[in-house]
Amino acid sequence: MDLDVFVNTHHTEWDRLDHLLRRGRSLTGDEADELVALYQRTATHLSLIQSSAPDPLLTARLTQLVARARSTVTGTRRASWRDAAQFLTAGFPAAVYRSRHWWIPTAVLSTLLAAVIGWWIGTHPEVQASIAAPEDLRALTRPGGEYETYYSSHPAASFAAQVWTNNAKAAAMCLVLGAFLCLPVVWILFVNVLNLGVGIGLMSSAGRLDTFLGLVLPHGLLELTAVFVAAGTGLRLGWTVIDPGPRTRRSALAQQGRAAIGMAIGLALVLFVSGVIEGFVTPSGLPTWARITIGVAAELAFLVYVYVLGGRAARAGDTGDLEAEGRSAELPAAA
């Protein structure tokens, strides 16, 4: 394609489109129809230039022109409180519900692996010796040791914020890195399971497993569930790269990716709740049974939220993806 000839042929149309866009709301009905037609033709011109004769300056100009025209033609939709309510009552729980076949097996296998690691460490003194020196292990596991004081080592509010930030970052990494063929997600999940297994093993070897579980369960049930949901969703995203099913790989990955972004926001809220429990309930003076009851209640509330609200929304067709008008549209192909 001769770029100079192409520009000379169509530049008056582009200038006219730019003029109409500057007119804004003062267009007549005929001018509005003309704007739509020019928008479609300019979008086609941009596609032809990008594929046949890419020119950075011209491409940048037409890209900006098409974006302005698309905003004018389709309108700009602003997020509202209704959108937030729709997300929290349908979109997010539906996405979690629909991915249950990934995160439930992830949770079961991870819990079993943590238990096996804990048993292996707790019943093999030579493994414990490879982790740390005996005096360091005693400092960790003794009454008033580091495992216990960890949860009260900082003011509750700052500790809750720190825990929330760290856990939300780990969950987001699982969701984002899932596209890399699942491998980073498996590694992040294994590190979390290993840390849990080491704690179980060392505290059980010291005869203080009940104390450890009394400290972990109040916040850990909800926190680990959120991590498992993130990991399962990340694995699902990675598998979409490998096997997109009947859709194109690009379309399938885009849908799963958009849902994963929503999941990251929703899980950040879930982890905020677990962070508050870890900062204020876990180190509190409440009896162990009361702290665990609070943790179990939070976990059951989340599961009811997912299976009742999420199940209902999923059966109604909600996938956790953006609504149609919020998705990126392909450029029109016809002039």
CSV table of N, CA, C and O in Angstrom, one decimal, residues 149-261:
chain,number,residue,atom,x,y,z
A,149,THR,N,4.2,-15.1,70.5
A,149,THR,CA,4.3,-13.6,70.5
A,149,THR,C,4.2,-13.0,69.2
A,149,THR,O,4.1,-11.7,69.1
A,150,TYR,N,4.4,-13.7,68.1
A,150,TYR,CA,4.3,-13.2,66.8
A,150,TYR,C,3.0,-12.4,66.5
A,150,TYR,O,3.1,-11.3,66.0
A,151,TYR,N,1.9,-12.9,67.0
A,151,TYR,CA,0.6,-12.2,66.8
A,151,TYR,C,0.4,-11.0,67.6
A,151,TYR,O,-0.5,-10.2,67.4
A,152,SER,N,1.2,-10.8,68.7
A,152,SER,CA,1.1,-9.6,69.5
A,152,SER,C,2.3,-8.8,69.5
A,152,SER,O,2.5,-7.9,70.4
A,153,SER,N,3.2,-9.0,68.5
A,153,SER,CA,4.5,-8.3,68.5
A,153,SER,C,4.3,-6.8,68.0
A,153,SER,O,5.3,-6.0,68.2
A,154,HIS,N,3.2,-6.5,67.4
A,154,HIS,CA,3.0,-5.1,67.0
A,154,HIS,C,1.6,-4.7,67.4
A,154,HIS,O,0.7,-5.5,67.7
A,155,PRO,N,1.3,-3.4,67.4
A,155,PRO,CA,-0.1,-2.9,67.7
A,155,PRO,C,-1.1,-3.6,66.7
A,155,PRO,O,-0.8,-3.8,65.5
A,156,ALA,N,-2.2,-3.9,67.2
A,156,ALA,CA,-3.2,-4.7,66.5
A,156,ALA,C,-3.5,-4.0,65.1
A,156,ALA,O,-3.6,-4.7,64.1
A,157,ALA,N,-3.7,-2.7,65.1
A,157,ALA,CA,-4.2,-2.1,63.8
A,157,ALA,C,-3.1,-2.2,62.7
A,157,ALA,O,-3.3,-2.6,61.6
A,158,SER,N,-1.8,-1.9,63.1
A,158,SER,CA,-0.7,-1.9,62.2
A,158,SER,C,-0.4,-3.4,61.8
A,158,SER,O,-0.1,-3.7,60.6
A,159,PHE,N,-0.6,-4.3,62.7
A,159,PHE,CA,-0.3,-5.7,62.4
A,159,PHE,C,-1.4,-6.2,61.4
A,159,PHE,O,-1.0,-6.9,60.4
A,160,ALA,N,-2.6,-5.9,61.6
A,160,ALA,CA,-3.7,-6.3,60.7
A,160,ALA,C,-3.5,-5.7,59.3
A,160,ALA,O,-3.7,-6.4,58.3
A,161,ALA,N,-3.0,-4.5,59.2
A,161,ALA,CA,-2.8,-3.8,57.9
A,161,ALA,C,-1.6,-4.5,57.2
A,161,ALA,O,-1.7,-4.8,56.0
A,162,GLN,N,-0.6,-4.9,58.0
A,162,GLN,CA,0.6,-5.6,57.4
A,162,GLN,C,0.2,-6.9,56.9
A,162,GLN,O,0.6,-7.3,55.8
A,163,VAL,N,-0.5,-7.7,57.7
A,163,VAL,CA,-1.0,-9.0,57.3
A,163,VAL,C,-1.9,-8.9,56.1
A,163,VAL,O,-1.7,-9.7,55.1
A,164,TRP,N,-2.8,-8.0,56.1
A,164,TRP,CA,-3.7,-7.8,54.9
A,164,TRP,C,-2.9,-7.5,53.6
A,164,TRP,O,-3.1,-8.1,52.6
A,165,THR,N,-1.9,-6.6,53.7
A,165,THR,CA,-1.2,-6.3,52.6
A,165,THR,C,-0.4,-7.5,52.0
A,165,THR,O,-0.4,-7.7,50.8
A,166,ASN,N,0.3,-8.2,52.9
A,166,ASN,CA,1.1,-9.4,52.5
A,166,ASN,C,0.2,-10.5,51.8
A,166,ASN,O,0.5,-11.0,50.8
A,167,ASN,N,-0.9,-10.7,52.5
A,167,ASN,CA,-1.8,-11.8,52.0
A,167,ASN,C,-2.5,-11.4,50.7
A,167,ASN,O,-2.6,-12.2,49.7
A,168,ALA,N,-2.9,-10.1,50.6
A,168,ALA,CA,-3.5,-9.7,49.3
A,168,ALA,C,-2.5,-9.7,48.2
A,168,ALA,O,-2.8,-10.0,47.0
A,169,LYS,N,-1.2,-9.4,48.5
A,169,LYS,CA,-0.2,-9.4,47.5
A,169,LYS,C,0.0,-10.9,47.0
A,169,LYS,O,0.1,-11.1,45.8
A,170,ALA,N,0.0,-11.8,47.9
A,170,ALA,CA,0.2,-13.2,47.5
A,170,ALA,C,-1.0,-13.7,46.7
A,170,ALA,O,-0.8,-14.4,45.7
A,171,ALA,N,-2.2,-13.3,47.1
A,171,ALA,CA,-3.4,-13.7,46.3
A,171,ALA,C,-3.3,-13.1,44.9
A,171,ALA,O,-3.6,-13.8,43.9
A,172,ALA,N,-3.0,-11.9,44.8
A,172,ALA,CA,-2.9,-11.2,43.5
A,172,ALA,C,-1.9,-11.9,42.6
A,172,ALA,O,-2.0,-12.0,41.4
A,173,MET,N,-0.7,-12.2,43.2
A,173,MET,CA,0.3,-12.9,42.4
A,173,MET,C,-0.2,-14.2,41.9
A,173,MET,O,0.1,-14.6,40.7
A,174,CYS,N,-0.9,-15.0,42.7
A,174,CYS,CA,-1.5,-16.2,42.2
A,174,CYS,C,-2.4,-16.0,41.0
A,174,CYS,O,-2.4,-16.7,40.0
A,175,LEU,N,-3.2,-14.9,41.1
A,175,LEU,CA,-4.2,-14.7,40.0
A,175,LEU,C,-3.5,-14.2,38.8
A,175,LEU,O,-3.8,-14.6,37.7
A,176,VAL,N,-2.5,-13.3,38.9
A,176,VAL,CA,-1.8,-12.7,37.8
A,176,VAL,C,-0.9,-13.7,37.1
A,176,VAL,O,-0.8,-13.8,35.9
A,177,LEU,N,-0.1,-14.4,37.9
A,177,LEU,CA,0.9,-15.3,37.4
A,177,LEU,C,0.4,-16.6,36.9
A,177,LEU,O,1.2,-17.4,36.4
A,178,GLY,N,-0.9,-16.8,37.1
A,178,GLY,CA,-1.5,-18.1,36.6
A,178,GLY,C,-1.3,-18.2,35.1
A,178,GLY,O,-1.3,-19.4,34.6
A,179,ALA,N,-1.3,-17.1,34.4
A,179,ALA,CA,-1.2,-17.2,33.0
A,179,ALA,C,0.1,-17.8,32.5
A,179,ALA,O,0.2,-18.2,31.3
A,180,PHE,N,1.1,-17.8,33.4
A,180,PHE,CA,2.4,-18.4,33.0
A,180,PHE,C,2.4,-19.9,33.2
A,180,PHE,O,3.2,-20.5,34.0
A,181,LEU,N,1.4,-20.6,32.6
A,181,LEU,CA,1.3,-22.1,32.6
A,181,LEU,C,1.3,-22.7,34.0
A,181,LEU,O,1.8,-23.8,34.3
A,182,CYS,N,0.7,-22.0,35.0
A,182,CYS,CA,0.4,-22.5,36.3
A,182,CYS,C,1.6,-22.6,37.3
A,182,CYS,O,1.5,-22.7,38.5
A,183,LEU,N,2.9,-22.6,36.7
A,183,LEU,CA,4.0,-22.9,37.5
A,183,LEU,C,4.3,-21.9,38.7
A,183,LEU,O,4.5,-22.4,39.8
A,184,PRO,N,4.2,-20.6,38.5
A,184,PRO,CA,4.4,-19.7,39.6
A,184,PRO,C,3.4,-19.9,40.7
A,184,PRO,O,3.7,-19.8,41.9
A,185,VAL,N,2.1,-20.3,40.3
A,185,VAL,CA,1.1,-20.5,41.3
A,185,VAL,C,1.4,-21.7,42.2
A,185,VAL,O,1.2,-21.6,43.4
A,186,VAL,N,1.9,-22.7,41.6
A,186,VAL,CA,2.2,-23.9,42.3
A,186,VAL,C,3.3,-23.6,43.3
A,186,VAL,O,3.3,-24.1,44.5
A,187,TRP,N,4.3,-22.8,42.9
A,187,TRP,CA,5.4,-22.5,43.8
A,187,TRP,C,4.9,-21.6,45.0
A,187,TRP,O,5.2,-21.9,46.2
A,188,ILE,N,4.1,-20.6,44.7
A,188,ILE,CA,3.6,-19.7,45.8
A,188,ILE,C,2.7,-20.6,46.8
A,188,ILE,O,2.8,-20.4,48.0
A,189,LEU,N,1.9,-21.5,46.2
A,189,LEU,CA,1.1,-22.3,47.1
A,189,LEU,C,1.9,-23.2,47.9
A,189,LEU,O,1.7,-23.4,49.1
A,190,PHE,N,3.0,-23.8,47.3
A,190,PHE,CA,3.9,-24.7,48.1
A,190,PHE,C,4.6,-24.0,49.2
A,190,PHE,O,4.7,-24.6,50.3
A,191,VAL,N,5.0,-22.8,49.0
A,191,VAL,CA,5.7,-22.0,50.1
A,191,VAL,C,4.7,-21.8,51.2
A,191,VAL,O,5.1,-22.0,52.4
A,192,ASN,N,3.5,-21.5,51.0
A,192,ASN,CA,2.5,-21.3,52.0
A,192,ASN,C,2.2,-22.6,52.8
A,192,ASN,O,2.2,-22.6,54.0
A,193,VAL,N,2.1,-23.7,52.0
A,193,VAL,CA,1.8,-25.0,52.6
A,193,VAL,C,3.0,-25.4,53.4
A,193,VAL,O,2.9,-26.0,54.6
A,194,LEU,N,4.2,-25.2,52.9
A,194,LEU,CA,5.4,-25.6,53.7
A,194,LEU,C,5.5,-24.8,55.0
A,194,LEU,O,5.9,-25.4,56.0
A,195,ASN,N,5.3,-23.5,55.0
A,195,ASN,CA,5.3,-22.8,56.2
A,195,ASN,C,4.3,-23.3,57.3
A,195,ASN,O,4.7,-23.4,58.4
A,196,LEU,N,3.1,-23.6,56.8
A,196,LEU,CA,2.1,-24.2,57.7
A,196,LEU,C,2.6,-25.5,58.2
A,196,LEU,O,2.5,-25.8,59.4
A,197,GLY,N,3.1,-26.4,57.3
A,197,GLY,CA,3.6,-27.7,57.8
A,197,GLY,C,4.7,-27.6,58.7
A,197,GLY,O,4.8,-28.4,59.7
A,198,VAL,N,5.6,-26.7,58.5
A,198,VAL,CA,6.7,-26.6,59.5
A,198,VAL,C,6.2,-26.2,60.9
A,198,VAL,O,6.7,-26.7,61.9
A,199,GLY,N,5.3,-25.2,60.9
A,199,GLY,CA,4.7,-24.8,62.2
A,199,GLY,C,4.0,-26.0,62.9
A,199,GLY,O,4.2,-26.2,64.1
A,200,ILE,N,3.2,-26.8,62.1
A,200,ILE,CA,2.6,-27.9,62.7
A,200,ILE,C,3.6,-28.9,63.3
A,200,ILE,O,3.4,-29.4,64.4
A,201,GLY,N,4.6,-29.2,62.5
A,201,GLY,CA,5.6,-30.2,62.9
A,201,GLY,C,6.4,-29.8,64.1
A,201,GLY,O,6.6,-30.6,65.1
A,202,LEU,N,6.9,-28.5,64.1
A,202,LEU,CA,7.7,-28.1,65.3
A,202,LEU,C,6.9,-28.0,66.5
A,202,LEU,O,7.3,-28.4,67.6
A,203,MET,N,5.7,-27.5,66.5
A,203,MET,CA,4.8,-27.3,67.7
A,203,MET,C,4.3,-28.7,68.2
A,203,MET,O,4.2,-28.9,69.4
A,204,SER,N,4.1,-29.6,67.2
A,204,SER,CA,3.6,-30.9,67.7
A,204,SER,C,4.8,-31.7,68.3
A,204,SER,O,4.5,-32.4,69.3
A,205,SER,N,6.0,-31.5,67.8
A,205,SER,CA,7.1,-32.2,68.5
A,205,SER,C,7.4,-31.6,69.9
A,205,SER,O,8.0,-32.3,70.7
A,206,ALA,N,6.9,-30.4,70.1
A,206,ALA,CA,7.1,-29.8,71.5
A,206,ALA,C,5.9,-30.1,72.3
A,206,ALA,O,5.8,-29.6,73.5
A,207,GLY,N,4.9,-30.9,71.8
A,207,GLY,CA,3.7,-31.2,72.6
A,207,GLY,C,2.7,-30.0,72.7
A,207,GLY,O,1.9,-29.9,73.6
A,208,ARG,N,2.8,-29.0,71.8
A,208,ARG,CA,2.0,-27.8,71.9
A,208,ARG,C,1.2,-27.6,70.6
A,208,ARG,O,0.9,-26.4,70.2
A,209,LEU,N,0.8,-28.7,69.9
A,209,LEU,CA,0.0,-28.5,68.7
A,209,LEU,C,-1.3,-27.8,69.0
A,209,LEU,O,-1.8,-27.0,68.2
A,210,ASP,N,-1.9,-28.1,70.1
A,210,ASP,CA,-3.2,-27.5,70.5
A,210,ASP,C,-3.1,-26.0,70.5
A,210,ASP,O,-3.9,-25.2,70.1
A,211,THR,N,-2.0,-25.5,71.1
A,211,THR,CA,-1.7,-24.1,71.2
A,211,THR,C,-1.6,-23.5,69.8
A,211,THR,O,-2.1,-22.4,69.5
A,212,PHE,N,-0.8,-24.2,68.9
A,212,PHE,CA,-0.6,-23.7,67.6
A,212,PHE,C,-1.9,-23.5,66.8
A,212,PHE,O,-2.1,-22.5,66.2
A,213,LEU,N,-2.7,-24.6,66.9
A,213,LEU,CA,-4.0,-24.6,66.2
A,213,LEU,C,-4.9,-23.5,66.7
A,213,LEU,O,-5.7,-22.9,66.0
A,214,GLY,N,-4.8,-23.3,68.1
A,214,GLY,CA,-5.6,-22.3,68.7
A,214,GLY,C,-5.3,-20.9,68.2
A,214,GLY,O,-6.1,-19.9,68.2
A,215,LEU,N,-4.0,-20.7,67.8
A,215,LEU,CA,-3.6,-19.4,67.3
A,215,LEU,C,-3.8,-19.3,65.8
A,215,LEU,O,-4.1,-18.2,65.3
A,216,VAL,N,-3.8,-20.4,65.0
A,216,VAL,CA,-3.9,-20.3,63.6
A,216,VAL,C,-5.3,-20.3,63.1
A,216,VAL,O,-5.7,-19.6,62.2
A,217,LEU,N,-6.1,-21.2,63.7
A,217,LEU,CA,-7.5,-21.4,63.2
A,217,LEU,C,-8.4,-20.2,63.2
A,217,LEU,O,-9.2,-20.0,62.2
A,218,PRO,N,-8.3,-19.3,64.2
A,218,PRO,CA,-9.3,-18.1,64.2
A,218,PRO,C,-9.2,-17.3,62.9
A,218,PRO,O,-10.2,-17.0,62.3
A,219,HIS,N,-8.0,-17.0,62.4
A,219,HIS,CA,-7.9,-16.2,61.2
A,219,HIS,C,-7.5,-17.1,60.0
A,219,HIS,O,-7.8,-16.8,58.8
A,220,GLY,N,-6.9,-18.3,60.3
A,220,GLY,CA,-6.3,-19.1,59.2
A,220,GLY,C,-7.4,-19.8,58.3
A,220,GLY,O,-7.1,-20.0,57.1
A,221,LEU,N,-8.5,-20.1,58.9
A,221,LEU,CA,-9.6,-20.7,58.1
A,221,LEU,C,-10.0,-19.9,56.9
A,221,LEU,O,-9.9,-20.3,55.7
A,222,LEU,N,-10.3,-18.6,57.2
A,222,LEU,CA,-10.7,-17.7,56.1
A,222,LEU,C,-9.5,-17.3,55.2
A,222,LEU,O,-9.7,-17.2,54.0
A,223,GLU,N,-8.4,-17.1,55.9
A,223,GLU,CA,-7.2,-16.6,55.1
A,223,GLU,C,-6.8,-17.7,54.1
A,223,GLU,O,-6.5,-17.4,53.0
A,224,LEU,N,-6.7,-18.9,54.6
A,224,LEU,CA,-6.2,-20.0,53.7
A,224,LEU,C,-7.3,-20.3,52.6
A,224,LEU,O,-6.9,-20.6,51.5
A,225,THR,N,-8.6,-20.2,52.9
A,225,THR,CA,-9.6,-20.3,51.9
A,225,THR,C,-9.4,-19.3,50.8
A,225,THR,O,-9.5,-19.6,49.6
A,226,ALA,N,-9.1,-18.1,51.2
A,226,ALA,CA,-8.9,-17.0,50.2
A,226,ALA,C,-7.7,-17.3,49.3
A,226,ALA,O,-7.7,-17.1,48.1
A,227,VAL,N,-6.6,-17.8,50.0
A,227,VAL,CA,-5.4,-18.2,49.2
A,227,VAL,C,-5.7,-19.3,48.3
A,227,VAL,O,-5.3,-19.4,47.1
A,228,PHE,N,-6.5,-20.3,48.7
A,228,PHE,CA,-6.8,-21.5,47.9
A,228,PHE,C,-7.7,-21.0,46.7
A,228,PHE,O,-7.5,-21.5,45.6
A,229,VAL,N,-8.6,-20.1,47.0
A,229,VAL,CA,-9.4,-19.6,45.9
A,229,VAL,C,-8.6,-18.9,44.8
A,229,VAL,O,-8.7,-19.1,43.6
A,230,ALA,N,-7.6,-18.1,45.3
A,230,ALA,CA,-6.7,-17.4,44.4
A,230,ALA,C,-5.9,-18.3,43.6
A,230,ALA,O,-5.7,-18.2,42.4
A,231,ALA,N,-5.3,-19.3,44.3
A,231,ALA,CA,-4.5,-20.3,43.6
A,231,ALA,C,-5.3,-21.1,42.6
A,231,ALA,O,-4.8,-21.4,41.5
A,232,GLY,N,-6.5,-21.6,43.0
A,232,GLY,CA,-7.3,-22.3,42.1
A,232,GLY,C,-7.7,-21.5,40.9
A,232,GLY,O,-7.7,-22.1,39.7
A,233,THR,N,-8.0,-20.3,41.1
A,233,THR,CA,-8.3,-19.4,39.9
A,233,THR,C,-7.1,-19.2,39.0
A,233,THR,O,-7.2,-19.1,37.8
A,234,GLY,N,-5.9,-19.0,39.7
A,234,GLY,CA,-4.7,-18.9,38.9
A,234,GLY,C,-4.4,-20.1,38.1
A,234,GLY,O,-4.0,-20.0,36.9
A,235,LEU,N,-4.6,-21.3,38.7
A,235,LEU,CA,-4.4,-22.5,37.9
A,235,LEU,C,-5.4,-22.6,36.8
A,235,LEU,O,-5.0,-23.1,35.7
A,236,ARG,N,-6.6,-22.2,37.0
A,236,ARG,CA,-7.6,-22.3,36.0
A,236,ARG,C,-7.2,-21.3,34.8
A,236,ARG,O,-7.4,-21.7,33.6
A,237,LEU,N,-6.7,-20.2,35.2
A,237,LEU,CA,-6.3,-19.2,34.1
A,237,LEU,C,-5.1,-19.8,33.3
A,237,LEU,O,-5.0,-19.7,32.1
A,238,GLY,N,-4.2,-20.5,34.1
A,238,GLY,CA,-3.1,-21.1,33.4
A,238,GLY,C,-3.5,-22.2,32.5
A,238,GLY,O,-3.0,-22.4,31.3
A,239,TRP,N,-4.5,-23.0,32.9
A,239,TRP,CA,-5.0,-24.1,32.1
A,239,TRP,C,-5.7,-23.6,30.8
A,239,TRP,O,-5.7,-24.2,29.8
A,240,THR,N,-6.3,-22.4,30.9
A,240,THR,CA,-6.9,-21.8,29.8
A,240,THR,C,-5.9,-21.5,28.7
A,240,THR,O,-6.3,-21.6,27.5
A,241,VAL,N,-4.7,-21.1,29.1
A,241,VAL,CA,-3.7,-20.9,28.1
A,241,VAL,C,-3.3,-22.2,27.4
A,241,VAL,O,-3.1,-22.2,26.1
A,242,ILE,N,-3.3,-23.3,28.1
A,242,ILE,CA,-3.0,-24.6,27.5
A,242,ILE,C,-4.2,-25.2,26.7
A,242,ILE,O,-4.0,-25.7,25.6
A,243,ASP,N,-5.4,-25.1,27.3
A,243,ASP,CA,-6.6,-25.6,26.6
A,243,ASP,C,-7.7,-24.6,26.7
A,243,ASP,O,-8.5,-24.6,27.7
A,244,PRO,N,-7.9,-23.7,25.7
A,244,PRO,CA,-8.9,-22.7,25.7
A,244,PRO,C,-10.3,-23.2,25.5
A,244,PRO,O,-11.3,-22.5,25.6
A,245,GLY,N,-10.4,-24.5,25.1
A,245,GLY,CA,-11.7,-25.1,24.8
A,245,GLY,C,-12.2,-24.6,23.4
A,245,GLY,O,-11.4,-24.4,22.5
A,246,PRO,N,-13.5,-24.5,23.2
A,246,PRO,CA,-14.1,-24.2,21.9
A,246,PRO,C,-13.8,-22.7,21.5
A,246,PRO,O,-14.0,-22.4,20.3
A,247,ARG,N,-13.5,-21.8,22.4
A,247,ARG,CA,-13.2,-20.4,22.1
A,247,ARG,C,-11.8,-20.3,21.6
A,247,ARG,O,-10.9,-21.2,21.7
A,248,THR,N,-11.5,-19.1,21.0
A,248,THR,CA,-10.1,-18.8,20.7
A,248,THR,C,-9.3,-18.6,22.0
A,248,THR,O,-9.9,-18.2,23.0
A,249,ARG,N,-8.0,-18.9,21.9
A,249,ARG,CA,-7.2,-18.7,23.1
A,249,ARG,C,-7.3,-17.3,23.6
A,249,ARG,O,-7.4,-17.0,24.8
A,250,ARG,N,-7.3,-16.3,22.7
A,250,ARG,CA,-7.3,-14.9,23.1
A,250,ARG,C,-8.6,-14.6,23.8
A,250,ARG,O,-8.7,-13.9,24.8
A,251,SER,N,-9.8,-15.0,23.3
A,251,SER,CA,-11.1,-14.7,23.8
A,251,SER,C,-11.2,-15.4,25.2
A,251,SER,O,-11.7,-14.8,26.2
A,252,ALA,N,-10.8,-16.7,25.3
A,252,ALA,CA,-10.9,-17.4,26.6
A,252,ALA,C,-10.1,-16.8,27.6
A,252,ALA,O,-10.5,-16.6,28.8
A,253,LEU,N,-8.8,-16.4,27.3
A,253,LEU,CA,-7.9,-15.8,28.3
A,253,LEU,C,-8.4,-14.5,28.7
A,253,LEU,O,-8.3,-14.1,29.9
A,254,ALA,N,-9.0,-13.7,27.8
A,254,ALA,CA,-9.5,-12.4,28.1
A,254,ALA,C,-10.6,-12.5,29.1
A,254,ALA,O,-10.7,-11.8,30.1
A,255,GLN,N,-11.6,-13.4,28.9
A,255,GLN,CA,-12.7,-13.6,29.8
A,255,GLN,C,-12.2,-14.1,31.2
A,255,GLN,O,-12.6,-13.5,32.2
A,256,GLN,N,-11.3,-15.1,31.2
A,256,GLN,CA,-10.8,-15.5,32.5
A,256,GLN,C,-10.0,-14.5,33.2
A,256,GLN,O,-10.0,-14.3,34.4
A,257,GLY,N,-9.2,-13.7,32.4
A,257,GLY,CA,-8.4,-12.6,33.0
A,257,GLY,C,-9.2,-11.5,33.6
A,257,GLY,O,-8.9,-11.1,34.7
A,258,ARG,N,-10.3,-11.1,32.9
A,258,ARG,CA,-11.2,-10.1,33.5
A,258,ARG,C,-11.9,-10.6,34.8
A,258,ARG,O,-12.0,-9.9,35.8
A,259,ALA,N,-12.3,-11.9,34.8
A,259,ALA,CA,-12.9,-12.4,36.0
A,259,ALA,C,-11.8,-12.5,37.1
A,259,ALA,O,-12.2,-12.3,38.3
A,260,ALA,N,-10.6,-12.8,36.8
A,260,ALA,CA,-9.5,-12.9,37.8
A,260,ALA,C,-9.3,-11.5,38.4
A,260,ALA,O,-9.0,-11.4,39.6
A,261,ILE,N,-9.3,-10.5,37.6
A,261,ILE,CA,-9.2,-9.1,38.2
A,261,ILE,C,-10.2,-8.8,39.2
A,261,ILE,O,-10.0,-8.3,40.3
